[in-house]
Tab-separated table of C-alpha atoms in Angstrom:
chain	number	residue	atom	x	y	z
A	1	MET	CA	46.308	-5.289	6.368
A	2	TYR	CA	44.998	-7.920	3.973
A	3	SER	CA	44.918	-11.656	3.517
A	4	LEU	CA	45.010	-13.571	0.257
A	5	LEU	CA	41.887	-15.744	-0.040
A	6	ALA	CA	42.417	-17.068	-3.537
A	7	LYS	CA	44.828	-16.711	-6.392
A	8	ARG	CA	44.276	-17.627	-10.026
A	9	GLU	CA	47.390	-17.907	-12.189
A	10	LYS	CA	46.979	-16.841	-15.834
A	11	ALA	CA	43.430	-15.585	-15.288
A	12	HIS	CA	43.885	-13.582	-18.497
A	13	GLN	CA	46.359	-13.896	-21.343
A	14	ASP	CA	47.694	-10.438	-20.455
A	15	CYS	CA	47.369	-7.811	-17.685
A	16	ILE	CA	44.083	-7.313	-15.810
A	17	TRP	CA	43.067	-3.647	-15.985
A	18	SER	CA	39.774	-3.646	-14.129
A	19	CYS	CA	37.735	-5.722	-11.722
A	20	ASP	CA	34.486	-5.606	-9.763
A	21	TRP	CA	32.971	-7.836	-7.109
A	22	GLY	CA	29.275	-8.382	-6.614
A	23	MET	CA	26.630	-10.935	-5.872
A	24	LEU	CA	24.437	-12.763	-8.346
A	25	SER	CA	21.073	-12.667	-6.642
A	26	PRO	CA	19.278	-15.973	-6.178
A	27	PRO	CA	15.968	-16.329	-8.018
A	28	GLY	CA	13.062	-14.906	-6.080
A	29	PRO	CA	10.402	-17.144	-4.592
A	30	GLU	CA	8.029	-18.641	-7.109
A	31	LYS	CA	4.500	-17.279	-6.986
A	32	ASN	CA	1.413	-19.433	-6.897
A	33	GLY	CA	0.733	-20.515	-10.446
A	34	ASP	CA	4.410	-20.265	-11.448
A	35	HIS	CA	5.178	-23.617	-9.891
A	36	PRO	CA	4.563	-26.565	-12.265
A	37	ASP	CA	1.828	-28.100	-10.117
A	38	GLY	CA	0.281	-24.703	-9.242
A	39	GLU	CA	1.101	-25.002	-5.529
A	40	GLU	CA	3.500	-22.940	-3.452
A	41	PRO	CA	6.923	-24.595	-3.245
A	42	GLU	CA	7.855	-25.976	0.174
A	43	LYS	CA	11.172	-24.159	0.357
A	44	GLN	CA	11.418	-20.458	-0.456
A	45	GLN	CA	14.662	-19.420	-2.154
A	46	GLU	CA	14.673	-15.841	-0.888
A	47	ASN	CA	16.712	-16.717	2.237
A	48	GLU	CA	19.411	-18.604	0.352
A	49	PRO	CA	22.635	-16.661	-0.124
A	50	GLY	CA	23.516	-15.381	-3.591
A	51	GLN	CA	26.605	-16.388	-5.554
A	52	ASP	CA	29.693	-14.175	-5.157
A	53	ILE	CA	30.807	-12.980	-8.594
A	54	ILE	CA	34.114	-11.425	-9.641
A	55	VAL	CA	34.406	-9.727	-13.027
A	56	THR	CA	37.729	-8.888	-14.646
A	57	GLY	CA	38.665	-7.000	-17.794
A	58	GLY	CA	42.083	-7.149	-19.366
A	59	LEU	CA	44.523	-6.103	-22.009
A	60	ASP	CA	43.672	-9.350	-23.835
A	61	ASP	CA	40.339	-7.760	-24.961
A	62	MET	CA	38.398	-10.175	-22.758
A	63	VAL	CA	35.891	-9.823	-19.938
A	64	ARG	CA	35.745	-12.784	-17.584
A	65	ILE	CA	33.060	-13.597	-15.058
A	66	TRP	CA	34.118	-15.781	-12.152
A	67	ASN	CA	32.229	-17.530	-9.366
A	68	PHE	CA	33.927	-17.164	-5.995
A	69	THR	CA	32.923	-20.204	-3.951
A	70	ASP	CA	34.552	-21.667	-0.842
A	71	GLY	CA	37.774	-19.738	-1.438
A	72	GLU	CA	38.040	-20.817	-5.081
A	73	VAL	CA	37.799	-18.700	-8.218
A	74	ILE	CA	35.918	-20.680	-10.877
A	75	ASP	CA	35.529	-19.592	-14.509
A	76	ARG	CA	31.866	-18.831	-15.351
A	77	HIS	CA	31.973	-16.936	-18.687
A	78	ARG	CA	34.543	-15.558	-21.148
A	79	LEU	CA	33.134	-12.584	-23.039
A	80	THR	CA	35.061	-11.759	-26.200
A	81	GLU	CA	33.104	-9.011	-27.985
A	82	HIS	CA	35.692	-6.237	-27.406
A	83	SER	CA	38.446	-5.708	-29.970
A	84	LEU	CA	40.884	-3.755	-27.746
A	85	GLY	CA	41.822	-3.838	-24.057
A	86	VAL	CA	38.971	-3.740	-21.528
A	87	VAL	CA	39.608	-0.800	-19.196
A	88	SER	CA	36.496	-0.835	-16.987
A	89	VAL	CA	33.868	-3.276	-15.718
A	90	SER	CA	30.905	-2.679	-13.419
A	91	ILE	CA	28.283	-4.980	-11.884
A	92	SER	CA	24.781	-3.603	-11.339
A	93	ASN	CA	23.646	-3.406	-7.705
A	94	ASP	CA	21.113	-6.199	-8.212
A	95	GLY	CA	23.830	-8.461	-9.643
A	96	SER	CA	21.973	-9.129	-12.889
A	97	LYS	CA	23.950	-7.040	-15.389
A	98	LEU	CA	27.515	-6.152	-16.234
A	99	ALA	CA	28.824	-3.149	-18.163
A	100	SER	CA	32.244	-3.171	-19.824
A	101	SER	CA	34.169	-0.483	-21.676
A	102	SER	CA	37.175	-0.827	-23.866
A	103	LEU	CA	39.757	1.100	-25.847
A	104	ASP	CA	37.695	0.094	-28.913
A	105	SER	CA	35.177	2.795	-27.769
A	106	ALA	CA	32.461	0.193	-27.164
A	107	ILE	CA	30.364	-0.106	-24.035
A	108	HIS	CA	28.668	-3.485	-23.757
A	109	ILE	CA	25.900	-4.505	-21.371
A	110	TRP	CA	25.804	-8.209	-20.484
A	111	ASP	CA	23.528	-10.600	-18.610
A	112	ILE	CA	25.762	-11.994	-15.847
A	113	ASP	CA	23.899	-15.263	-15.390
A	114	SER	CA	23.941	-16.322	-19.055
A	115	GLY	CA	26.920	-14.312	-20.357
A	116	VAL	CA	24.788	-13.030	-23.255
A	117	LYS	CA	25.426	-9.521	-24.573
A	118	LEU	CA	22.218	-7.527	-24.130
A	119	LYS	CA	23.203	-4.274	-25.791
A	120	THR	CA	26.054	-2.233	-27.242
A	121	VAL	CA	25.990	1.443	-26.351
A	122	GLU	CA	27.060	3.693	-29.218
A	123	ASN	CA	29.804	5.877	-27.788
A	124	GLY	CA	31.217	7.320	-31.017
A	125	THR	CA	34.976	7.337	-31.501
A	126	VAL	CA	35.796	8.465	-27.963
A	127	ASP	CA	37.503	5.992	-25.633
A	128	SER	CA	35.389	5.211	-22.607
A	129	TRP	CA	37.754	4.902	-19.654
A	130	THR	CA	35.292	4.063	-16.919
A	131	VAL	CA	31.732	2.777	-16.527
A	132	ILE	CA	29.458	2.443	-13.523
A	133	PHE	CA	25.782	1.609	-12.996
A	134	SER	CA	23.484	4.029	-11.206
A	135	PRO	CA	22.236	2.675	-7.857
A	136	ASP	CA	18.811	1.882	-9.389
A	137	GLY	CA	20.434	0.130	-12.387
A	138	LYS	CA	18.616	2.303	-14.941
A	139	TYR	CA	21.680	4.223	-16.167
A	140	ILE	CA	25.347	3.759	-16.933
A	141	ALA	CA	27.728	6.662	-16.428
A	142	SER	CA	30.879	6.683	-18.506
A	143	GLY	CA	33.950	8.891	-18.304
A	144	ASN	CA	36.082	9.454	-21.378
A	145	ARG	CA	39.427	10.850	-22.480
A	146	ASN	CA	37.849	14.163	-23.523
A	147	GLY	CA	36.924	14.910	-19.906
A	148	LYS	CA	33.203	14.301	-20.335
A	149	VAL	CA	30.878	12.130	-18.289
A	150	ASN	CA	28.048	10.605	-20.314
A	151	LEU	CA	24.878	9.116	-18.857
A	152	TYR	CA	23.247	6.345	-20.928
A	153	SER	CA	19.936	4.540	-20.480
A	154	VAL	CA	20.507	0.827	-19.816
A	155	GLU	CA	17.165	-0.024	-21.427
A	156	THR	CA	17.642	1.889	-24.693
A	157	GLY	CA	21.411	2.483	-24.824
A	158	LYS	CA	20.714	6.114	-25.728
A	159	LEU	CA	22.696	9.074	-24.396
A	160	GLU	CA	20.570	10.884	-21.782
A	161	GLU	CA	22.930	13.570	-20.404
A	162	THR	CA	26.488	14.839	-20.790
A	163	LEU	CA	28.564	16.634	-18.176
A	164	ASP	CA	31.608	18.478	-19.500
A	165	THR	CA	34.216	18.561	-16.737
A	166	LYS	CA	36.484	20.762	-18.882
A	167	GLY	CA	39.244	18.325	-17.996
A	168	LYS	CA	41.504	16.230	-20.151
A	169	CYS	CA	40.443	12.748	-19.037
A	170	THR	CA	37.853	11.252	-16.695
A	171	LEU	CA	39.367	8.116	-15.177
A	172	SER	CA	37.056	7.576	-12.221
A	173	ILE	CA	33.387	8.272	-11.514
A	174	ALA	CA	30.906	7.352	-8.815
A	175	PHE	CA	27.244	7.815	-7.961
A	176	SER	CA	26.032	8.910	-4.556
A	177	PRO	CA	24.262	6.009	-2.798
A	178	ASP	CA	20.827	7.575	-3.443
A	179	GLY	CA	21.686	8.251	-7.104
A	180	LYS	CA	21.104	12.005	-6.874
């Protein structure tokens, strides 16, 4: 059973192919010396709730980041670096980064807060059908149409490992909660 909390007409110019839901973490408490007057702030931000974030990728080649607040879906960023349909999006566990893959064979890593592209992972000419962050946020796993799962470093964008499933297409992947 489900209940509709919010609906956004024409969220994309064409079909939505992928979505993820996460939380943009609030900034941590400021440390002594970080505050402009050098004193500890009166109110710590660590107990404040984070912002719910929804990310969508669509046939219109666009990734959209949405704030979900008080039952409303509010446009935060429109990311337009892909040149073909976006087939997979993934939010890192800490809510700071977003990975997107597209039929253009590109995997992009974005800063969720600013919407700035941090890195493009070179994936060759192989379509990347799915992306997901490792639980620690250090790696992105990607499944492709050749049946391989590639593991990339988020920091460098370099290919770290490849698993050949001997299949025809890898449409879904997941990490165990402990990342092992």
